[in-house]
PDB file of C-alpha atoms and ligand atoms in Angstrom:
ATOM      1  CA  MET A 213      22.533  -5.949 -17.532  1.00  0.00           C
ATOM      2  CA  LEU A 214      23.570  -2.680 -19.421  1.00  0.00           C
ATOM      3  CA  ALA A 215      20.782  -3.221 -22.256  1.00  0.00           C
ATOM      4  CA  VAL A 216      18.297  -3.178 -19.437  1.00  0.00           C
ATOM      5  CA  LEU A 217      19.139  -0.046 -17.801  1.00  0.00           C
ATOM      6  CA  PRO A 218      17.842   2.637 -20.287  1.00  0.00           C
ATOM      7  CA  ALA A 219      14.447   0.972 -20.333  1.00  0.00           C
ATOM      8  CA  PHE A 220      14.438   1.443 -16.798  1.00  0.00           C
ATOM      9  CA  LEU A 221      15.276   5.024 -16.657  1.00  0.00           C
ATOM     10  CA  SER A 222      13.070   5.979 -19.431  1.00  0.00           C
ATOM     11  CA  LEU A 223      10.399   4.738 -16.923  1.00  0.00           C
ATOM     12  CA  ALA A 224      11.650   6.870 -14.400  1.00  0.00           C
ATOM     13  CA  PRO A 225       9.487  10.176 -15.189  1.00  0.00           C
ATOM     14  CA  VAL A 226       6.430   8.625 -14.635  1.00  0.00           C
ATOM     15  CA  ALA A 227       6.814   8.615 -10.871  1.00  0.00           C
ATOM     16  CA  GLY A 228       3.043   8.501  -9.757  1.00  0.00           C
ATOM     17  CA  ALA A 229       2.159   5.599 -11.721  1.00  0.00           C
ATOM     18  CA  GLN A 230       5.547   3.544 -10.643  1.00  0.00           C
ATOM     19  CA  ASP A 231       4.756   4.739  -7.075  1.00  0.00           C
ATOM     20  CA  VAL A 232       1.322   2.624  -7.617  1.00  0.00           C
ATOM     21  CA  VAL A 233       2.854  -0.339  -9.412  1.00  0.00           C
ATOM     22  CA  ASN A 234       5.604  -0.635  -6.664  1.00  0.00           C
ATOM     23  CA  GLY A 235       2.951  -0.252  -3.969  1.00  0.00           C
ATOM     24  CA  GLU A 236       0.997  -2.833  -5.369  1.00  0.00           C
ATOM     25  CA  ALA A 237       3.483  -5.180  -5.125  1.00  0.00           C
ATOM     26  CA  LEU A 238       4.503  -3.895  -1.669  1.00  0.00           C
ATOM     27  CA  ALA A 239       1.223  -4.345  -0.377  1.00  0.00           C
ATOM     28  CA  LYS A 240       0.572  -7.884  -1.655  1.00  0.00           C
ATOM     29  CA  ARG A 241       3.845  -8.849  -0.164  1.00  0.00           C
ATOM     30  CA  TRP A 242       3.683  -7.433   3.126  1.00  0.00           C
ATOM     31  CA  CYS A 243      -0.182  -6.400   3.733  1.00  0.00           C
ATOM     32  CA  SER A 244      -2.248  -9.170   2.142  1.00  0.00           C
ATOM     33  CA  SER A 245      -1.584 -11.613   4.823  1.00  0.00           C
ATOM     34  CA  CYS A 246      -4.123  -9.993   6.788  1.00  0.00           C
ATOM     35  CA  HIS A 247      -5.966  -7.273   4.151  1.00  0.00           C
ATOM     36  CA  ILE A 248      -7.732  -7.983   1.292  1.00  0.00           C
ATOM     37  CA  VAL A 249      -5.405  -5.761  -0.994  1.00  0.00           C
ATOM     38  CA  THR A 250      -7.280  -5.571  -4.377  1.00  0.00           C
ATOM     39  CA  ALA A 251     -10.498  -5.500  -5.541  1.00  0.00           C
ATOM     40  CA  THR A 252     -10.434  -9.056  -6.966  1.00  0.00           C
ATOM     41  CA  ALA A 253      -8.311 -10.310  -4.311  1.00  0.00           C
ATOM     42  CA  THR A 254      -9.663 -13.783  -2.705  1.00  0.00           C
ATOM     43  CA  LYS A 255      -7.185 -14.049   0.118  1.00  0.00           C
ATOM     44  CA  GLY A 256      -6.505 -11.960   2.952  1.00  0.00           C
ATOM     45  CA  GLU A 257      -9.053 -11.937   6.051  1.00  0.00           C
ATOM     46  CA  ALA A 258     -12.155 -10.254   5.966  1.00  0.00           C
ATOM     47  CA  ASN A 259     -12.327 -10.908   9.476  1.00  0.00           C
ATOM     48  CA  GLY A 260     -13.544  -7.108  10.247  1.00  0.00           C
ATOM     49  CA  LEU A 261     -10.056  -5.870   8.867  1.00  0.00           C
ATOM     50  CA  PRO A 262     -10.528  -2.966   6.483  1.00  0.00           C
ATOM     51  CA  SER A 263     -10.176  -4.140   2.983  1.00  0.00           C
ATOM     52  CA  PHE A 264      -7.695  -1.748   0.788  1.00  0.00           C
ATOM     53  CA  PRO A 265     -10.625  -1.106  -1.351  1.00  0.00           C
ATOM     54  CA  MET A 266     -13.078  -0.045   1.426  1.00  0.00           C
ATOM     55  CA  LEU A 267     -10.255   2.324   2.788  1.00  0.00           C
ATOM     56  CA  ALA A 268     -10.012   4.123  -0.152  1.00  0.00           C
ATOM     57  CA  ALA A 269     -13.460   4.505  -0.581  1.00  0.00           C
ATOM     58  CA  SER A 270     -13.967   6.120   2.618  1.00  0.00           C
ATOM     59  CA  PRO A 271     -14.222   9.749   2.939  1.00  0.00           C
ATOM     60  CA  LYS A 272     -12.026   9.595   6.320  1.00  0.00           C
ATOM     61  CA  THR A 273      -9.198   8.051   4.573  1.00  0.00           C
ATOM     62  CA  THR A 274      -6.548  10.662   3.530  1.00  0.00           C
ATOM     63  CA  GLU A 275      -2.486  10.508   3.015  1.00  0.00           C
ATOM     64  CA  ALA A 276      -1.918  11.259   6.546  1.00  0.00           C
ATOM     65  CA  SER A 277      -4.178   8.622   7.990  1.00  0.00           C
ATOM     66  CA  LEU A 278      -2.921   6.099   6.084  1.00  0.00           C
ATOM     67  CA  ARG A 279       0.674   7.001   7.001  1.00  0.00           C
ATOM     68  CA  HIS A 280      -0.204   7.240  10.613  1.00  0.00           C
ATOM     69  CA  ALA A 281      -1.792   3.387  10.399  1.00  0.00           C
ATOM     70  CA  MET A 282       1.208   2.390   8.682  1.00  0.00           C
ATOM     71  CA  THR A 283       3.700   3.756  11.271  1.00  0.00           C
ATOM     72  CA  ALA A 284       2.001   3.615  14.419  1.00  0.00           C
ATOM     73  CA  THR A 285       2.083   0.258  16.704  1.00  0.00           C
ATOM     74  CA  HIS A 286      -1.255   0.459  17.397  1.00  0.00           C
ATOM     75  CA  SER A 287      -3.787  -2.170  18.193  1.00  0.00           C
ATOM     76  CA  ARG A 288      -3.352  -5.605  16.743  1.00  0.00           C
ATOM     77  CA  MET A 289      -1.381  -4.218  13.609  1.00  0.00           C
ATOM     78  CA  PRO A 290       2.403  -5.175  13.639  1.00  0.00           C
ATOM     79  CA  ASP A 291       5.070  -2.362  13.088  1.00  0.00           C
ATOM     80  CA  LEU A 292       5.980  -3.305   9.642  1.00  0.00           C
ATOM     81  CA  SER A 293       8.941  -0.971   9.761  1.00  0.00           C
ATOM     82  CA  LEU A 294       8.497   0.501   6.385  1.00  0.00           C
ATOM     83  CA  THR A 295      10.665   3.109   4.649  1.00  0.00           C
ATOM     84  CA  LYS A 296       9.324   6.700   3.937  1.00  0.00           C
ATOM     85  CA  GLN A 297       9.272   5.361   0.308  1.00  0.00           C
ATOM     86  CA  GLU A 298       7.520   1.959   0.976  1.00  0.00           C
ATOM     87  CA  GLN A 299       4.911   3.777   2.596  1.00  0.00           C
ATOM     88  CA  ASP A 300       4.641   6.649   0.015  1.00  0.00           C
ATOM     89  CA  ASN A 301       3.900   3.869  -2.607  1.00  0.00           C
ATOM     90  CA  LEU A 302       1.698   2.097  -0.426  1.00  0.00           C
ATOM     91  CA  ILE A 303      -0.161   5.439  -0.177  1.00  0.00           C
ATOM     92  CA  ALA A 304      -0.078   6.199  -3.707  1.00  0.00           C
ATOM     93  CA  TYR A 305      -1.436   2.636  -4.512  1.00  0.00           C
ATOM     94  CA  ILE A 306      -4.478   2.835  -1.645  1.00  0.00           C
ATOM     95  CA  LEU A 307      -5.787   5.956  -2.853  1.00  0.00           C
ATOM     96  CA  SER A 308      -5.388   4.928  -6.428  1.00  0.00           C
ATOM     97  CA  LEU A 309      -7.802   2.464  -5.642  1.00  0.00           C
ATOM     98  CA  ARG A 310     -10.792   5.086  -4.650  1.00  0.00           C
ATOM     99  CA  PRO A 311     -13.734   4.673  -6.488  1.00  0.00           C
ATOM    100  CA  ARG A 312     -14.092   7.969  -9.193  1.00  0.00           C
TER     101      ARG A 312
HETATM  102  C1  HEC B 572      -0.464  -9.205  10.774  1.00  0.00           C
HETATM  103  C2  HEC B 572      -1.936  -8.578  10.115  1.00  0.00           C
HETATM  104  C3  HEC B 572      -1.601  -7.266   9.410  1.00  0.00           C
HETATM  105  C4  HEC B 572      -0.939  -6.960   8.573  1.00  0.00           C
HETATM  106  C5  HEC B 572       0.508  -7.803   8.032  1.00  0.00           C
HETATM  107  C6  HEC B 572      -1.278  -5.607   8.264  1.00  0.00           C
HETATM  108  N1  HEC B 572      -2.087  -5.221   8.813  1.00  0.00           N
HETATM  109 FE1  HEC B 572      -3.236  -3.398   8.737  1.00  0.00          FE
HETATM  110  N2  HEC B 572      -4.303  -3.677  10.380  1.00  0.00           N
HETATM  111  C7  HEC B 572      -4.365  -5.195  10.555  1.00  0.00           C
HETATM  112  C8  HEC B 572      -5.369  -4.899  11.751  1.00  0.00           C
HETATM  113  C9  HEC B 572      -5.363  -5.964  13.082  1.00  0.00           C
HETATM  114  C10 HEC B 572      -6.115  -3.499  11.649  1.00  0.00           C
HETATM  115  C11 HEC B 572      -7.060  -3.049  12.510  1.00  0.00           C
HETATM  116  C12 HEC B 572      -6.415  -2.073  13.498  1.00  0.00           C
HETATM  117  C13 HEC B 572      -7.350  -1.246  14.567  1.00  0.00           C
HETATM  118  O1  HEC B 572      -8.173  -2.424  15.219  1.00  0.00           O
HETATM  119  O2  HEC B 572      -7.034  -0.672  15.282  1.00  0.00           O
HETATM  120  C14 HEC B 572      -5.231  -2.981  10.608  1.00  0.00           C
HETATM  121  C15 HEC B 572      -5.653  -1.623  10.310  1.00  0.00           C
HETATM  122  C16 HEC B 572      -5.136  -1.197   9.142  1.00  0.00           C
HETATM  123  C17 HEC B 572      -5.281   0.100   8.623  1.00  0.00           C
HETATM  124  C18 HEC B 572      -6.537   0.890   9.068  1.00  0.00           C
HETATM  125  C19 HEC B 572      -6.297   2.186  10.110  1.00  0.00           C
HETATM  126  C20 HEC B 572      -7.590   2.490  10.508  1.00  0.00           C
HETATM  127  O3  HEC B 572      -7.491   3.601  11.012  1.00  0.00           O
HETATM  128  O4  HEC B 572      -8.711   2.402  10.081  1.00  0.00           O
HETATM  129  C21 HEC B 572      -4.534   0.512   7.788  1.00  0.00           C
HETATM  130  C22 HEC B 572      -4.563   1.618   6.559  1.00  0.00           C
HETATM  131  C23 HEC B 572      -3.617  -0.669   7.473  1.00  0.00           C
HETATM  132  N3  HEC B 572      -4.234  -1.713   8.187  1.00  0.00           N
HETATM  133  C24 HEC B 572      -2.581  -0.726   6.143  1.00  0.00           C
HETATM  134  C25 HEC B 572      -1.475  -1.602   6.378  1.00  0.00           C
HETATM  135  C26 HEC B 572      -0.790  -1.719   5.482  1.00  0.00           C
HETATM  136  C27 HEC B 572      -0.533  -0.890   4.192  1.00  0.00           C
HETATM  137  C28 HEC B 572      -0.171  -3.187   5.766  1.00  0.00           C
HETATM  138  C29 HEC B 572       1.183  -3.613   4.862  1.00  0.00           C
HETATM  139  C30 HEC B 572       2.103  -2.877   4.725  1.00  0.00           C
HETATM  140  C31 HEC B 572      -1.061  -3.716   6.721  1.00  0.00           C
HETATM  141  N4  HEC B 572      -1.809  -2.828   6.980  1.00  0.00           N
HETATM  142  C32 HEC B 572      -0.396  -5.099   7.032  1.00  0.00           C
HETATM  143  C33 HEC B 572      -3.576  -5.870  10.597  1.00  0.00           C
HETATM  144  C34 HEC B 572      -2.421  -6.364   9.700  1.00  0.00           C
END
């Protein structure tokens, strides 16, 4: 346990990269039952729902629009009660899929 801790702490300064990694894990766990969450995902319904790579590629997608989509109980998407931290990680991940 103690041996693991220093290695973990040494990763902490790269917060941006770590947010993306956490966000990807969250997306796979919480969002992939409905959305296609990676460029290579094979499961997740297409079904008219925006895939995460599609969302990332849209010029209309911003941090604010993503946060709104995750927090508002609108339409057919359930309220997932995400914490601020989880929202930040998911936003970092989705925006990291943006084509460059
Ligand atoms: C139970 C199915 C379901 C799950 C799970 C789900 N979504 Fe959705 N999501 C939807 C549906 C349905 C829509 C389309 C909403 C609409 O028609 O307005 C949507 C739309 C969105 C949109 C786009 C909104 C827009 O304005 O175009 C975003 C962003 C989004 N979801 C993010 C997420 C994230 C992040 C997660 C995981 C934390 C997630 N969704 C989990 C069903 C789901």
